[in-house]
XYZ file of C-alpha atoms in Angstrom:
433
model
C 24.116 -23.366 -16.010
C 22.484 -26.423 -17.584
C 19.406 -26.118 -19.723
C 17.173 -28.935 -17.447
C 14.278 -26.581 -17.317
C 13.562 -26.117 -21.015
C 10.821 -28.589 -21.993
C 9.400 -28.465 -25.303
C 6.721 -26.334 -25.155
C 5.011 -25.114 -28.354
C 6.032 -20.783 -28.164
C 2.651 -19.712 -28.637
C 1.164 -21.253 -25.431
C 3.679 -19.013 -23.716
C 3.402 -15.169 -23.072
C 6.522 -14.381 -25.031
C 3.932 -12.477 -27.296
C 4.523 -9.830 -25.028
C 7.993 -9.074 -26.261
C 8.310 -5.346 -27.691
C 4.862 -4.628 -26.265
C 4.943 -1.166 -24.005
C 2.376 -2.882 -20.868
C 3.147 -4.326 -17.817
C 3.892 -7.923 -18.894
C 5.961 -6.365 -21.667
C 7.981 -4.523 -19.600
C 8.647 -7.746 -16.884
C 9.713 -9.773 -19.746
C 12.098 -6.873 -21.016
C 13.311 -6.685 -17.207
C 13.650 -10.583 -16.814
C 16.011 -10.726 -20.150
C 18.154 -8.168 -19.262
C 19.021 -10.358 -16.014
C 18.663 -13.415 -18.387
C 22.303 -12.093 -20.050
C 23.798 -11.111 -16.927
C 23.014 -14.652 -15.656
C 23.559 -16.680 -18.918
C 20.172 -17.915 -18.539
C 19.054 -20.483 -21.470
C 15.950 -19.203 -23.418
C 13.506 -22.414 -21.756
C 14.540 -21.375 -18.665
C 13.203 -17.712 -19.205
C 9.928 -19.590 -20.622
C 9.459 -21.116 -17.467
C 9.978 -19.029 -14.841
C 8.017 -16.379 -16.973
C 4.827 -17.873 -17.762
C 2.501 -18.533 -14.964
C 1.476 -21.786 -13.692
C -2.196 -21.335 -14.076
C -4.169 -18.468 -15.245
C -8.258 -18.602 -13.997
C -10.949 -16.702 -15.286
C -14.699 -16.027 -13.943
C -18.067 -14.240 -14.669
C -19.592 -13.510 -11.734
C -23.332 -12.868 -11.388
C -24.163 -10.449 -8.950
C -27.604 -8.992 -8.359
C -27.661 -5.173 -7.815
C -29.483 -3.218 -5.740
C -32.487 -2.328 -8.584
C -32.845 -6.071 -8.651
C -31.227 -6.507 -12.639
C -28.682 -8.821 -12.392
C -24.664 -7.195 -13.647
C -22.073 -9.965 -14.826
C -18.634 -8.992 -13.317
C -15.300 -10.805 -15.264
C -12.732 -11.351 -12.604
C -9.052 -13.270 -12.659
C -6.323 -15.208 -10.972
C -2.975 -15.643 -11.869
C -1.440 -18.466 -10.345
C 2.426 -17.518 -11.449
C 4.626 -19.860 -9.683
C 4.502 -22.426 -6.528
C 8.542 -23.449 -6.952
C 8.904 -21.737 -3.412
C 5.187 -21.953 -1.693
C 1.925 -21.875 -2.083
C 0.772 -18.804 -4.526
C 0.158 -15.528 -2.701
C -0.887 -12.380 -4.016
C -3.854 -9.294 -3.487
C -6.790 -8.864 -4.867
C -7.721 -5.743 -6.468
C -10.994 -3.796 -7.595
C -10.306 -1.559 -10.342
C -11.543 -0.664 -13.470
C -8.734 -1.355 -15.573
C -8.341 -4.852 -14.467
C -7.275 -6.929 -17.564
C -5.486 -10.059 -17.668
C -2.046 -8.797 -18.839
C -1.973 -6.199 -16.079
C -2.667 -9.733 -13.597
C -0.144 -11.555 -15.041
C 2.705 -8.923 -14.493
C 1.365 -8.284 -11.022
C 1.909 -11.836 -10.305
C 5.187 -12.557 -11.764
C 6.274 -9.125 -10.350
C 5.155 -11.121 -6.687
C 6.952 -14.499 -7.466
C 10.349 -12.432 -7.450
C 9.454 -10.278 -4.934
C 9.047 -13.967 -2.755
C 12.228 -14.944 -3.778
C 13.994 -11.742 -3.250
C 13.134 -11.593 0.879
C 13.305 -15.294 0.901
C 9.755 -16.126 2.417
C 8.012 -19.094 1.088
C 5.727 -17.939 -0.894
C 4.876 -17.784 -4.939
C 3.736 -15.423 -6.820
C 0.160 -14.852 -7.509
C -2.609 -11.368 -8.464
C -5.927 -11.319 -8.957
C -8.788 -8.825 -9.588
C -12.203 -7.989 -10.686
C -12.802 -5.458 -13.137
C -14.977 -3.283 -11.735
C -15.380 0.341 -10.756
C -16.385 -0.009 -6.806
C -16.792 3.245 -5.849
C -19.876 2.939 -8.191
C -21.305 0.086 -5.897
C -22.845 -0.120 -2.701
C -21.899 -1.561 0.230
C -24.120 -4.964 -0.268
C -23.280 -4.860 -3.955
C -20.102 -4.977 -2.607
C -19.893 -7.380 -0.732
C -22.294 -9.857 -3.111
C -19.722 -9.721 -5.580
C -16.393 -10.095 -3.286
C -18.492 -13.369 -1.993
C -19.377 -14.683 -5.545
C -15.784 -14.005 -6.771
C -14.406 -15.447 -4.233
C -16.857 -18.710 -4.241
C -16.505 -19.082 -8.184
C -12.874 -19.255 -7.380
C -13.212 -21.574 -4.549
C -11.400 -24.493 -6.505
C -8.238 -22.693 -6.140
C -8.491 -20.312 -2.543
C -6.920 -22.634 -0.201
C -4.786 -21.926 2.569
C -2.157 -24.390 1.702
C -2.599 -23.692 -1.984
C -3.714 -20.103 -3.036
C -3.847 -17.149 -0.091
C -5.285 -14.016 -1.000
C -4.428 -10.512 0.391
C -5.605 -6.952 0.107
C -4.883 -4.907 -3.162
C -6.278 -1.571 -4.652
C -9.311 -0.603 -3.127
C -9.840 -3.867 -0.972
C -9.034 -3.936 2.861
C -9.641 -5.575 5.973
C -13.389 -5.843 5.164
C -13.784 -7.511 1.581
C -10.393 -9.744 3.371
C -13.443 -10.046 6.177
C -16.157 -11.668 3.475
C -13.431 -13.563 1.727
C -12.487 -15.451 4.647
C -15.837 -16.152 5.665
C -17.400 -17.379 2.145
C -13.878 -19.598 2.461
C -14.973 -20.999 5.746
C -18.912 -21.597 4.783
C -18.235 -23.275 2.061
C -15.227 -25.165 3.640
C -17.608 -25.914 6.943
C -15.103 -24.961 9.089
C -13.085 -21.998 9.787
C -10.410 -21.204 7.460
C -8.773 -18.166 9.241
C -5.568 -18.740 7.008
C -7.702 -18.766 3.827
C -6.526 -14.996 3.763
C -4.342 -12.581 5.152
C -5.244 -8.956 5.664
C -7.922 -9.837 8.051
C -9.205 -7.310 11.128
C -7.544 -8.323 14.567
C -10.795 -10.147 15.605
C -10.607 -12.751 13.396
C -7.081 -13.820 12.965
C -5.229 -10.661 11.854
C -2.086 -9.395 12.957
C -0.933 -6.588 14.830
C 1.185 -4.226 12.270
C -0.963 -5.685 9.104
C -2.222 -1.834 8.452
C 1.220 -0.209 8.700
C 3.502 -3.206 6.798
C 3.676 -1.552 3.337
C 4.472 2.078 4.006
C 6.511 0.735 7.097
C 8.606 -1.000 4.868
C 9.134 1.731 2.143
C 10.302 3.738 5.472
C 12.912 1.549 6.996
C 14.299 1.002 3.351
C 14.520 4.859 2.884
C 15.950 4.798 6.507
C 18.355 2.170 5.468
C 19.364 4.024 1.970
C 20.501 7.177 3.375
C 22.299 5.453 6.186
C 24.491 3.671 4.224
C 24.630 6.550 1.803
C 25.920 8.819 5.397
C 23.407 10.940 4.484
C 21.143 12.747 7.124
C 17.283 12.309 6.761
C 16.627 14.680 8.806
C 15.542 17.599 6.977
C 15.632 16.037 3.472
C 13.043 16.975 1.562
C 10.401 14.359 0.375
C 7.364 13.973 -2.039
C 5.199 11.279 -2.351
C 2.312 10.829 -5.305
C -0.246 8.665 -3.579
C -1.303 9.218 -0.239
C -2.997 5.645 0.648
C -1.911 2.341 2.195
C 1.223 3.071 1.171
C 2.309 6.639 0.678
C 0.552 7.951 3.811
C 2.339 5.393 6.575
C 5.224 6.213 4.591
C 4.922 10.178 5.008
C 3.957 9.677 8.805
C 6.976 7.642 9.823
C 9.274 9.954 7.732
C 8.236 12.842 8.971
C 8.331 11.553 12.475
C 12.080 11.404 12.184
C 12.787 14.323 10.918
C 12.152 14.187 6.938
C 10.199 17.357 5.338
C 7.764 15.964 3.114
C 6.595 18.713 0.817
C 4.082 17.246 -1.817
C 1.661 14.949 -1.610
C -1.170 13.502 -3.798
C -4.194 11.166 -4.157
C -7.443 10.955 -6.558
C -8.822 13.948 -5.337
C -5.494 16.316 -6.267
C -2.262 17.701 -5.245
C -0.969 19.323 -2.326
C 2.936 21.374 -2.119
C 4.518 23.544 0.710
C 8.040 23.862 0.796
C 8.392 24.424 4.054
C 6.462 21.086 4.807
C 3.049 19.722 4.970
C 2.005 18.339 8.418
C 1.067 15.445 7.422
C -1.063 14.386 10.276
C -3.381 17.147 10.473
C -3.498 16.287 6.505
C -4.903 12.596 8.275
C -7.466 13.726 10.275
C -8.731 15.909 7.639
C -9.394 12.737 5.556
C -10.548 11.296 8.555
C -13.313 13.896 8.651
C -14.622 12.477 5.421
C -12.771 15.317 3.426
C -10.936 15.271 0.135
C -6.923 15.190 -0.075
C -7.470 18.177 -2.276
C -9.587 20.113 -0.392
C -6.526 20.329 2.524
C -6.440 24.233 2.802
C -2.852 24.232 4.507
C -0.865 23.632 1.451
C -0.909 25.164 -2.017
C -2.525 22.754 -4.805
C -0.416 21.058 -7.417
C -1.418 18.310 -9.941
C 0.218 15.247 -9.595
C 2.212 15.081 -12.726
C 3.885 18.361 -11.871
C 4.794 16.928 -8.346
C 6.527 14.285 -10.099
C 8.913 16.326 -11.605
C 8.947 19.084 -8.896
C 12.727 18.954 -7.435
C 13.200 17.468 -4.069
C 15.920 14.928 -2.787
C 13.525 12.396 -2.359
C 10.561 10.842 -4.587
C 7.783 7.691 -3.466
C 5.586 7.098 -5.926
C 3.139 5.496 -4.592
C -0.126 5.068 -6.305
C -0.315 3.151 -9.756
C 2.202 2.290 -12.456
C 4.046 3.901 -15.273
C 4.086 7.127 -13.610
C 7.193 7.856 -14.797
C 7.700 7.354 -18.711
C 9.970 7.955 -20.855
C 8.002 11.378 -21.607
C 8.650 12.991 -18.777
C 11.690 10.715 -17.191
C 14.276 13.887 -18.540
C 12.721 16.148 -16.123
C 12.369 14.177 -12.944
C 14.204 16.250 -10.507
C 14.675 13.962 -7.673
C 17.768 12.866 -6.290
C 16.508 9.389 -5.110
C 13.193 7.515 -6.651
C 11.916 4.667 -3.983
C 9.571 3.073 -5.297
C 6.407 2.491 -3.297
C 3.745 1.419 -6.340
C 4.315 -1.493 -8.236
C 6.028 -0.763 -11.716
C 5.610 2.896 -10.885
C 8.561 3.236 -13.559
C 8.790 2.123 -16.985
C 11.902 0.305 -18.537
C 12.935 3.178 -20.619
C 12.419 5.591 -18.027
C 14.708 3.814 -15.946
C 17.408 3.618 -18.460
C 17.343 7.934 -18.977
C 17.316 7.994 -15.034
C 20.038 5.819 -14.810
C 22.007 7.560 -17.797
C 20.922 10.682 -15.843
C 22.642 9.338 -11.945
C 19.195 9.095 -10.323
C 19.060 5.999 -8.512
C 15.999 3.867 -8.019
C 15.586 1.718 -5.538
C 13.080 -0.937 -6.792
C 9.510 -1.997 -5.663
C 10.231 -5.650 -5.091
C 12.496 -4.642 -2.525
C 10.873 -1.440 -1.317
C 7.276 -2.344 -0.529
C 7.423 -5.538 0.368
C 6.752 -5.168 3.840
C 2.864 -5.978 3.313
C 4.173 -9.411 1.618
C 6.410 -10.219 4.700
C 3.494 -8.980 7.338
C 1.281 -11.487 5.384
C 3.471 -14.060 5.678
C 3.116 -13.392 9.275
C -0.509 -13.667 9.856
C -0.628 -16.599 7.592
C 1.833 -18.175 10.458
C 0.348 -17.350 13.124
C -3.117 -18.418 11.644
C -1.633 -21.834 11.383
C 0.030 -22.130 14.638
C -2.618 -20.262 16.222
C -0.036 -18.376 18.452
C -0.279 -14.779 17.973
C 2.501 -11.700 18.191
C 2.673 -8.495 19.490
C 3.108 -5.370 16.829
C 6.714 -5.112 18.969
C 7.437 -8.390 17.785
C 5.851 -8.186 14.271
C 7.944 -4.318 13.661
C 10.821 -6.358 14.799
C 10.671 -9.301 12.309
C 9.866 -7.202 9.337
C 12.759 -4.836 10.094
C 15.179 -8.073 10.164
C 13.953 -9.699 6.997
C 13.787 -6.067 5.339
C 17.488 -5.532 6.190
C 18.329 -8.698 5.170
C 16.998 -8.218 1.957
C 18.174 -5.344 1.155
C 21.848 -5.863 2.513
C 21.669 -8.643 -0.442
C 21.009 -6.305 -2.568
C 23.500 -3.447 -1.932
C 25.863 -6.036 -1.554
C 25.629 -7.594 -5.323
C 24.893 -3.407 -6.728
C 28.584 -2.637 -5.150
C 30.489 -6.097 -6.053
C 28.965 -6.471 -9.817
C 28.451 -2.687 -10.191
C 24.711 -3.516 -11.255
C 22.133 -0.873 -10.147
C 19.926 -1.750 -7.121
C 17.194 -2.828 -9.775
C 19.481 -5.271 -11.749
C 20.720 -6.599 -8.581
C 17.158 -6.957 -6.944
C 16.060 -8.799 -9.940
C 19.315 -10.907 -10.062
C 19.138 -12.282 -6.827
C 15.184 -12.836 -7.013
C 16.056 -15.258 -10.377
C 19.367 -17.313 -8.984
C 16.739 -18.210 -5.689
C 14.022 -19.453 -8.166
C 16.409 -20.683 -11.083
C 18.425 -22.635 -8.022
C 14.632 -23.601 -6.542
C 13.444 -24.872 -10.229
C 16.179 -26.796 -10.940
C 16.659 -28.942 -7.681
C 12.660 -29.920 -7.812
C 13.005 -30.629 -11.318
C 10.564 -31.074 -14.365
C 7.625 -33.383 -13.817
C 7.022 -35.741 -15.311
């Protein structure tokens, strides 16, 4: 493949840095070289489709409750536009930090790629604790953040989407600072939105819908019944809950659970819905009196024939990758799994089937809203469940397909065919100027 990417770019603009480091931008660039070989990908090449496109970064003002005035630092990556306009959630977390961004958004870019929807990679983020805040603190900073980074939010440029601990309502404000400020209504200046203003039917359900069908999918191919296997899932939100409901709705025994609050395990199965309306009640995951406690680092190793982590990354490490006793990892959190904890599970015949293919069902629902905000012709959840299932199948019959011909695992060949799209994508636009 010919080297028309590689422009001469001076190394330490670029976030090679990264190289050897142990975080979450180390790890993608470890990940992208690995496919680099398999693909005989020149070194300016990797530079490009590595660093991001732009990287933004704001103090927002935001007057508290007691009247003193707290300065919040918040970020967007813009990784890559070679396929669409950037897209990507925004999170509220304490340990926000630029690095963790910039992985996030690459991480999105191939994701894009992977289930071929038009779309680039972008992540953003405030660092902030928000459970700390109230509700109009809240909502003064998701406004501010989003107006100091009104130069970029655009629904033809930059669309933003829900993250960790941001949802329909901060989507709500976003869109409507977007609008104000825009004098018109923007209602594809975001995607995550309630129904009432231009959501979609199915937006709540995408992400753990999608884990499902792919775990569906797995153990079909694999002629393997999934009724009755045995499941645990670490993380019990967007995500891991939806997940646990539609599994055990066919027949799946999920036996360990987890959130903030603690751990839950029953062998003989945890019903899962009266676990929801617990929670609905206002009560804590760990407080769930129908299943025996158990942290959530012992759940990850805990044997069962099927694991979903599903909160936040590096969960498993190579510290305690040896004793995972799971005969299938899907991943539902992003980077759940470091690189060297992938190698011992791999060494160890544990497959893994990766997040860029497992939860991108939230990505492909957004892409959904932000089409019907456009065309202003809205779908039924029928119709939405129906399209997501398609691309999802169509992803990841790409995938098996290149694992079984190359004999790659499913990560490798996730991450192969996500690069070939955008490598193919780069090089027919070109290099301007």
């Amino acid at each position: 493949m010919s080297d028309t990417l590689n422009a001469p770019v001076p190394p330490q603009s670029l976030p090679i840095q990264y190289k050897g480091r142990k975080d979450l931008l180390g790890q993608s660039r470890v990940r992208l070289e690995q496919v680099a070989k398999t693909l005989n990908l020149p070194a300016g090449i990797c530079d490009r489709l590595f660093a991001p496109h732009r990287v933004v970064q704001t103090f927002s003002p935001v007057r508290m409750d007691s009247g003193e005035i707290s300065v919040f630092p918040g970020y967007r990556v813009e990784h890559s536009n070679i396929l669409g306009p950037y897209y990507g959630g925004i999170r509220f977390h304490h340990e926000v930090d630029l690095d963790a961004i910039t992985a996030l958004a690459y991480l999105r870019t191939l994701q894009c790629a992977l289930i071929g929807i038009p779309f680039g990679g972008a992540k953003g983020g405030v660092t902030v604790d928000p459970t700390q805040l109230s509700d109009g603190e809240l909502e003064r900073l998701t406004r501010r953040y989003t107006s100091d980074m009104g130069m970029i939010f655009d629904p033809k440029k930059d669309i933003p989407s829900p993250d960790v601990y941001t949802s329909e309502r901060e989507m709500a404000w976003m869109m409507d600072t977007v609008s104000v400020n825009h004098g018109y209504a923007e209602p594809g200046a975001v995607t995550g939105k309630p129904l009432s203003i231009g959501g979609t039917q199915g937006n709540t359900e995408a992400s753990g819908r999608g884990v499902a069908m792919v775990v569906e999918e797995y153990f079909r191919r694999a002629d393997k019944p999934l009724k009755g296997a045995t499941v645990i899932i670490t993380g019990f939100g967007k995500i891991g809950r939806v997940a646990a409901q539609l599994l055990q709705r066919v027949g799946a025994k999920i036996i360990g659970v987890s959130d903030r609050s603690g751990g839950l395990y029953d062998a003989d199965g945890i019903d899962v819905e009266a676990l929801w309306q617990h929670m609905l009640a206002g009560n804590d995951l760990g407080t769930f009196k129908a299943a025996g406690a158990m942290p959530e680092d012992e759940l990850l190793l805990t044997e069962t024939d099927l694991l979903i982590p599903a909160s936040l990354s590096c969960q498993i490490t190579r510290s305690n990758a040896e004793k995972v006793q799971a005969k299938l990892i899907v991943e539902g959190a992003n980077m759940p799994i470091t690189p060297e904890a992938d190698n011992i599970l791999g060494r160890r015949g544990i497959p893994v089937v990766p997040d860029m293919l497992a939860n991108a069902g939230g990505v492909i629902v957004g892409y959904f809203e932000w089409v019907q905000d456009n065309n202003q012709l809205f779908w039924t959840e029928e119709e939405v469940v129906d399209r997501l299932r398609t691309v999802m199948m169509r992803a990841y019959g790409k995938v098996h397909e290149r694992a079984g011909r190359d004999g790659q695992t499913l990560r490798l060949a996730a991450h192969t065919e996500a690069l070939r799209t955008l490598v193919e994508a780069a090089t027919i636009r070109g290099l301007y100027p």
